[in-house]
GROMACS .gro file of C-alpha atoms in nm:
model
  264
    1UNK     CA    1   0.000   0.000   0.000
    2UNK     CA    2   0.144   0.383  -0.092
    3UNK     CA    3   0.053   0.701  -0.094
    4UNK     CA    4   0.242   0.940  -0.324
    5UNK     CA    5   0.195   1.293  -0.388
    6UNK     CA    6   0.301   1.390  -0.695
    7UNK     CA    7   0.315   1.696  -0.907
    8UNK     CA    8   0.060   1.935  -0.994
    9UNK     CA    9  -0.046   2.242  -1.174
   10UNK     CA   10  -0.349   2.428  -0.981
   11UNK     CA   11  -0.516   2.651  -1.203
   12UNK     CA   12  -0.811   2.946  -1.090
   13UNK     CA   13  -1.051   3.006  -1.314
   14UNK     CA   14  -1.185   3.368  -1.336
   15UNK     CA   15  -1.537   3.462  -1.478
   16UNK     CA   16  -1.615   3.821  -1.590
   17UNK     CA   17  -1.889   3.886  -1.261
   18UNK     CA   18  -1.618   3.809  -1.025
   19UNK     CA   19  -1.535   4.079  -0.746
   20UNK     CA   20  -1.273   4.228  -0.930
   21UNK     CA   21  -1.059   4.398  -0.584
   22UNK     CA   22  -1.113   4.023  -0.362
   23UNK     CA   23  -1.019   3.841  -0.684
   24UNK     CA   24  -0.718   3.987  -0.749
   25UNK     CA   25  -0.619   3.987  -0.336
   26UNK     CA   26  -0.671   3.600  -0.379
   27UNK     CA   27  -0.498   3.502  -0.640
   28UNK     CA   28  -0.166   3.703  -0.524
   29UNK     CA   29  -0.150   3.563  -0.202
   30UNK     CA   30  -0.221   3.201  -0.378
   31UNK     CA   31   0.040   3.287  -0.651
   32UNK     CA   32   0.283   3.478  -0.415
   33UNK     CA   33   0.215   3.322  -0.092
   34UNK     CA   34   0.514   3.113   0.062
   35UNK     CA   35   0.710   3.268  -0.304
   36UNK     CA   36   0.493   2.963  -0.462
   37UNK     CA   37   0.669   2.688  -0.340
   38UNK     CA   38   0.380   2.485  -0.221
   39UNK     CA   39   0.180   2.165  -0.394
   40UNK     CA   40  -0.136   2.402  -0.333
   41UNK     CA   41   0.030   2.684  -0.488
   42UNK     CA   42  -0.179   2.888  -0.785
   43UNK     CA   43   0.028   2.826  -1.117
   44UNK     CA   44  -0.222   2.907  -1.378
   45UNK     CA   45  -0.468   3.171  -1.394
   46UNK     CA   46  -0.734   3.134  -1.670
   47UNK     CA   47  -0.993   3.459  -1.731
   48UNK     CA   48  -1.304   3.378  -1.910
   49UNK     CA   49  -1.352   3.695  -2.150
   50UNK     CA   50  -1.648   3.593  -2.333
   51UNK     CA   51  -1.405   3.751  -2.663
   52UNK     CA   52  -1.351   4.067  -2.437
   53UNK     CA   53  -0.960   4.076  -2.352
   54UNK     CA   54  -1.000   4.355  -2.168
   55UNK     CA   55  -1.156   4.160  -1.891
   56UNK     CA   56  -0.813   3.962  -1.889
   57UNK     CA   57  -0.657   4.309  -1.883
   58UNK     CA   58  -0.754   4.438  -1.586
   59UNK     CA   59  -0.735   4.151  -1.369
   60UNK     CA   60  -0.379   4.096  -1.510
   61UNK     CA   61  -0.349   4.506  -1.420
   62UNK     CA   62  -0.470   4.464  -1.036
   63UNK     CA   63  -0.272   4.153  -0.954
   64UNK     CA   64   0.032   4.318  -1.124
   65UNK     CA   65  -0.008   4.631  -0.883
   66UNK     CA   66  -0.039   4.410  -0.590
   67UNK     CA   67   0.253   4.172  -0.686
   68UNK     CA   68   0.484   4.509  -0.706
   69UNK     CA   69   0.391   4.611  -0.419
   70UNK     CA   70   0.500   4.292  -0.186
   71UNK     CA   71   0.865   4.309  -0.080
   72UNK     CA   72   1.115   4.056  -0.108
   73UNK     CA   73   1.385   3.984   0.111
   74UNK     CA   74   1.468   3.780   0.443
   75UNK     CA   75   1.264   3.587   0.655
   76UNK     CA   76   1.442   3.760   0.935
   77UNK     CA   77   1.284   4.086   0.816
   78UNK     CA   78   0.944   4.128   0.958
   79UNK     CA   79   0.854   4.321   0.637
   80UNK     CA   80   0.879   4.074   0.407
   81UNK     CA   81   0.603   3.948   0.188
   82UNK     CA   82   0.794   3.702  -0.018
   83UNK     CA   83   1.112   3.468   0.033
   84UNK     CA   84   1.386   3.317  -0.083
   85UNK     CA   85   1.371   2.981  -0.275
   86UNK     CA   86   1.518   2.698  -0.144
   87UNK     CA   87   1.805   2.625  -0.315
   88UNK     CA   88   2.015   2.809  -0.619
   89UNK     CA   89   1.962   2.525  -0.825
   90UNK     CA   90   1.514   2.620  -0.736
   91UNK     CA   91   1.625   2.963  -0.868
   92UNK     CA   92   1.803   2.856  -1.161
   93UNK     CA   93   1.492   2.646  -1.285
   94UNK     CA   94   1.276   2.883  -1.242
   95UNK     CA   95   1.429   3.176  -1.414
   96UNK     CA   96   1.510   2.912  -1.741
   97UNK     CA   97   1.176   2.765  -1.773
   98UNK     CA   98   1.043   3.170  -1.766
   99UNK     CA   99   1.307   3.258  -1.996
  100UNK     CA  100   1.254   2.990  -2.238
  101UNK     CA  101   0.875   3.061  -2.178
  102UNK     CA  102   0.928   3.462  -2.286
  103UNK     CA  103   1.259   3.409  -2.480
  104UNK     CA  104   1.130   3.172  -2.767
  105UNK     CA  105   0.796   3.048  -2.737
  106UNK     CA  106   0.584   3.365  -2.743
  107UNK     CA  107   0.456   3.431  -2.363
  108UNK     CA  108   0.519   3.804  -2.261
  109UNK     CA  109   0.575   3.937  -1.909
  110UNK     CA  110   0.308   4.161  -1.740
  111UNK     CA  111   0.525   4.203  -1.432
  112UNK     CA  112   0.904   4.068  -1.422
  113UNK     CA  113   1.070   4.058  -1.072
  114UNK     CA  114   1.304   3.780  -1.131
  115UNK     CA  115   1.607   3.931  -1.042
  116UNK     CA  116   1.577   4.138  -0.710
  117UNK     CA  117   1.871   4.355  -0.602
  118UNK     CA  118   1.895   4.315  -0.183
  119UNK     CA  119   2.179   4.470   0.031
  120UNK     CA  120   2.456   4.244   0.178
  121UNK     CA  121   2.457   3.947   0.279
  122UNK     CA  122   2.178   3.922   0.091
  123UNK     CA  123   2.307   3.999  -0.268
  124UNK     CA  124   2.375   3.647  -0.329
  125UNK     CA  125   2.024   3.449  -0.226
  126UNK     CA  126   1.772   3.252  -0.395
  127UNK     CA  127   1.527   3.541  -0.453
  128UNK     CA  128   1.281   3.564  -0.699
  129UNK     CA  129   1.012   3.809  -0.706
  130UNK     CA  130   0.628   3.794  -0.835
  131UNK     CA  131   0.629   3.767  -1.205
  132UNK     CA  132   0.360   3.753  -1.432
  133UNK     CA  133   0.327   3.536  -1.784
  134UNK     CA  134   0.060   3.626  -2.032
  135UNK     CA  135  -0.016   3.542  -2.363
  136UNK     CA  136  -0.009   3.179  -2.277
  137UNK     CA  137  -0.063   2.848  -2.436
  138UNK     CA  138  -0.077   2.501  -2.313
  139UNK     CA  139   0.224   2.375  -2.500
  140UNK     CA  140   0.412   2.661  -2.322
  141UNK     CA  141   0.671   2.549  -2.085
  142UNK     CA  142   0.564   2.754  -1.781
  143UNK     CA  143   0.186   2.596  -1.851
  144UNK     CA  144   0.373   2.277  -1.865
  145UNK     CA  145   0.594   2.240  -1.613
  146UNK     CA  146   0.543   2.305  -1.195
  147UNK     CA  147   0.768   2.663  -1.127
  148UNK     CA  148   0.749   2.613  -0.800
  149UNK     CA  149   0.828   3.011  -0.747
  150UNK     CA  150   0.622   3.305  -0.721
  151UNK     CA  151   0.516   3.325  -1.095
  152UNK     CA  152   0.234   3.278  -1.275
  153UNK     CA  153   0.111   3.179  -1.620
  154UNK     CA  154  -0.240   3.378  -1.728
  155UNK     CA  155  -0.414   3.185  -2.029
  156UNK     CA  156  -0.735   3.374  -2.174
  157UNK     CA  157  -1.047   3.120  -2.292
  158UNK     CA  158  -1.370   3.231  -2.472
  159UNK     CA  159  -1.613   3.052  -2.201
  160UNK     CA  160  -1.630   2.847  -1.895
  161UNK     CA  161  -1.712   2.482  -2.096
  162UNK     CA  162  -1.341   2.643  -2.246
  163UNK     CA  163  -1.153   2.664  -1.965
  164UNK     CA  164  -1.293   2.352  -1.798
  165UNK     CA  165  -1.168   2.166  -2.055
  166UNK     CA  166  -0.862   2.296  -2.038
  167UNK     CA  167  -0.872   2.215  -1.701
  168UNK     CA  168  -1.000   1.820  -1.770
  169UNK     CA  169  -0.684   1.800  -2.036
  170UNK     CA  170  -0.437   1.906  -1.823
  171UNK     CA  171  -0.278   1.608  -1.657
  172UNK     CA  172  -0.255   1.650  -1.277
  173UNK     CA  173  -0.542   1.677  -1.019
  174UNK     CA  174  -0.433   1.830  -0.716
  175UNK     CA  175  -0.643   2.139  -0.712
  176UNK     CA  176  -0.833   2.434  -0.866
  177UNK     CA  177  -1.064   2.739  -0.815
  178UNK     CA  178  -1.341   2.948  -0.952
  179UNK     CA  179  -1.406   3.283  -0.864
  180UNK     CA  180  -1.739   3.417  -0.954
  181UNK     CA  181  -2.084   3.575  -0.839
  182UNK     CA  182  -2.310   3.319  -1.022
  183UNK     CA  183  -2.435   3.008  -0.805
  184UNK     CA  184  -2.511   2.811  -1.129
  185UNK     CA  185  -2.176   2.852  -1.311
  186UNK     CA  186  -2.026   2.763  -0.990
  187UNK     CA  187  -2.219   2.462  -0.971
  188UNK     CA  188  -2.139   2.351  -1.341
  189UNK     CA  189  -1.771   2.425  -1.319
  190UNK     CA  190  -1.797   2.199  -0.950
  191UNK     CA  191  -1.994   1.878  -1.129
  192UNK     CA  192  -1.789   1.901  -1.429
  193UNK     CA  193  -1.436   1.976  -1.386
  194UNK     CA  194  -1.196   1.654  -1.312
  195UNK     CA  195  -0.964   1.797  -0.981
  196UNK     CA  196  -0.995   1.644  -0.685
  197UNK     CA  197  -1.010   1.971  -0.477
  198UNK     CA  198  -1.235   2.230  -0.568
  199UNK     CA  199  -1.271   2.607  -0.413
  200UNK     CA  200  -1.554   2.793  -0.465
  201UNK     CA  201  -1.412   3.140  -0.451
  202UNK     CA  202  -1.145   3.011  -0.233
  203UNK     CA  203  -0.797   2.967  -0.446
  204UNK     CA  204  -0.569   2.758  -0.222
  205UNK     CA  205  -0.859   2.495  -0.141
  206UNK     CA  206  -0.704   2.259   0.112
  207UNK     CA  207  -0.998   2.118   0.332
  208UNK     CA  208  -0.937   2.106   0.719
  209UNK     CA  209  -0.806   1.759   0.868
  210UNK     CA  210  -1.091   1.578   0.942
  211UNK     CA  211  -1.168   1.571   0.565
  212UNK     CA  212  -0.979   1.417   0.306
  213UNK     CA  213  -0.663   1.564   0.099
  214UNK     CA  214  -0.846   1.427  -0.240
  215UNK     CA  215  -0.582   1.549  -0.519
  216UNK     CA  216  -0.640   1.303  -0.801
  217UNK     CA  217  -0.509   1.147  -1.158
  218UNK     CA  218  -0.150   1.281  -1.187
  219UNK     CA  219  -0.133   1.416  -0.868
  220UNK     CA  220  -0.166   1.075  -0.687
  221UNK     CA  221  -0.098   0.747  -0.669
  222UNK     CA  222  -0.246   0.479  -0.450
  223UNK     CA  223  -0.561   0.378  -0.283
  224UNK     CA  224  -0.606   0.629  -0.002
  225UNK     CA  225  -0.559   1.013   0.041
  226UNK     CA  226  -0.393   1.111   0.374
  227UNK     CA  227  -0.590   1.333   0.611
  228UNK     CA  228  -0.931   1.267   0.762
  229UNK     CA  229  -1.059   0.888   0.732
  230UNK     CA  230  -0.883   0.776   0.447
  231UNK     CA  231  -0.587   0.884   0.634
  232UNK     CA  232  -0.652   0.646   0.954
  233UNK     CA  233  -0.765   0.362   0.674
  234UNK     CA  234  -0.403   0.373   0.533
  235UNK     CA  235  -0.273   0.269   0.849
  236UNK     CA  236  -0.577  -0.009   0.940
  237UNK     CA  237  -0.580  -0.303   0.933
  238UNK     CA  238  -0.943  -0.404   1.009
  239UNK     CA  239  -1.049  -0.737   1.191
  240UNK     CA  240  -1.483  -0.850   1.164
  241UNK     CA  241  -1.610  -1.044   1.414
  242UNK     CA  242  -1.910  -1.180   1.429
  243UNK     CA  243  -2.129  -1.299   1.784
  244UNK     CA  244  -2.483  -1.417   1.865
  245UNK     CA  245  -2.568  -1.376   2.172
  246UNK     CA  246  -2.938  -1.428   2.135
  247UNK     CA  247  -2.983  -1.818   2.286
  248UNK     CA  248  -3.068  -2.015   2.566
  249UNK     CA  249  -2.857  -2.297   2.665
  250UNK     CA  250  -3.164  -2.545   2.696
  251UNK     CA  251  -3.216  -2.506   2.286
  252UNK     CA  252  -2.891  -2.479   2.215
  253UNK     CA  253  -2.672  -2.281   1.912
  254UNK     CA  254  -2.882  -2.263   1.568
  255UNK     CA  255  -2.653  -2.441   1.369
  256UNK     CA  256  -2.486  -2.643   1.585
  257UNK     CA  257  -2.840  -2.911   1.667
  258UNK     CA  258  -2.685  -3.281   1.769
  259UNK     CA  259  -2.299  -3.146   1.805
  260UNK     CA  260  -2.176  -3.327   2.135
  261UNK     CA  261  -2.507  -3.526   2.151
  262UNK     CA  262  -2.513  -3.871   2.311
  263UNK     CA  263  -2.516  -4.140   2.047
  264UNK     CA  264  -2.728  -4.443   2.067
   0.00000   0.00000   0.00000
């Protein structure tokens, strides 16, 4: 029996009615938070613009104001928003799978804070700032492949059936999110879309403990999530037993009639 998390690309799906100021709060701490490097980390941001890229636009304008406004630097330094990496060679693949992303397959950058100038000692760490990709496509590398850094691919889709099949063809399952105002799109995106954890204008949508951790496809492999009750199941093994307890000893045992009976 295992249990193995694997890798995963979370993407949030934006519709035109969503709150436009809570939206784009969201998505940076879910893109930015923790400088991306967790499994529940936003990767991919997809705006529904109905053929209106000017919806993409502004969202891509608000989260770019917010991104430039968190600082980066030390965890020692009570103002900072964002973090190091974890290791020079983190850095190093993150910065080539943006270049190669910008550089020669056509993405552009709405906000590029790659490389962030810090004082000494801190010249020489593992910092990479919130960066924004647009103009992306799902053969792209940064679609792709898991930054794990504070950047984030933006791919535009014509309608929600559009980006929740772009969802469904993607090949990991970890998570996802929807941010909108209508009930019912909400409720098609929810029955329809194939990721195990769904948030419902929520974009980092990690259920508490007593519930399941229900990534799916190629974000797991074995029989049982951890957390919650498929968590103690992993670590069960079960035993049935069976009583009656409903005889008298003058009729004896259903089942059992002549066993230790005098023979004649």
């Amino acid at each position: 029996r295992a249990q193995v998390n694997m890798g995963a690309k979370n993407h949030a799906v934006v519709l035109p009615d969503a709150d436009p100021e809570a939206t784009a709060k969201a998505l940076a701490g879910a893109a930015f938070g923790a400088a991306g490097q967790r499994c529940m980390a936003i990767g991919v941001i997809v705006t529904v613009t109905g053929g209106d890229m000017g919806v993409r636009d502004r969202l891509v304008d608000k989260l770019a104001q917010l991104g430039d406004s968190l600082k980066v630097g030390p965890a020692s330094d009570d103002a900072t928003d964002v973090g190091p990496l974890i290791s020079p060679e983190a850095k190093q693949r993150a910065l080539a799978i943006v270049e190669k992303s910008v550089g020669s397959e056509g993405a552009k950058l709405a906000l590029d804070r790659r490389t962030v100038a810090l004082e000494p000692p801190f010249d020489k760490g593992n910092f990479f700032g919130p960066t924004i990709i647009t103009d992306v496509t799902p053969d792209m590398t940064c679609y792709r492949e898991e930054i794990f850094a504070p950047a984030v691919s933006v791919v535009a889709v014509n309608t929600l059936d559009d980006a929740i099949s772009l969802l469904n063809a993607n090949p990991y399952g970890n998570g996802c999110g929807i941010f909108t105002s209508s009930g019912s799109a909400a409720r098609h995106f929810v029955a329809n879309v194939d990721v195990g954890q769904v948030g419902v204008n929520v974009p980092i949508p990690v259920p508490v403990p007593y519930f399941s951790f229900t990534g799916s496809r190629g974000s797991f492999h074995g029989d049982l999530n951890f957390y919650g009750k498929n968590g103690v199941a992993f670590y069960t093994q079960y035993k049935t037993v069976t009583s009656n307890w409903k005889f008298s000893a003058s009729d004896g045992m259903s089942g059992l009639h002549g066993v230790g009976a005098s023979q004649s």
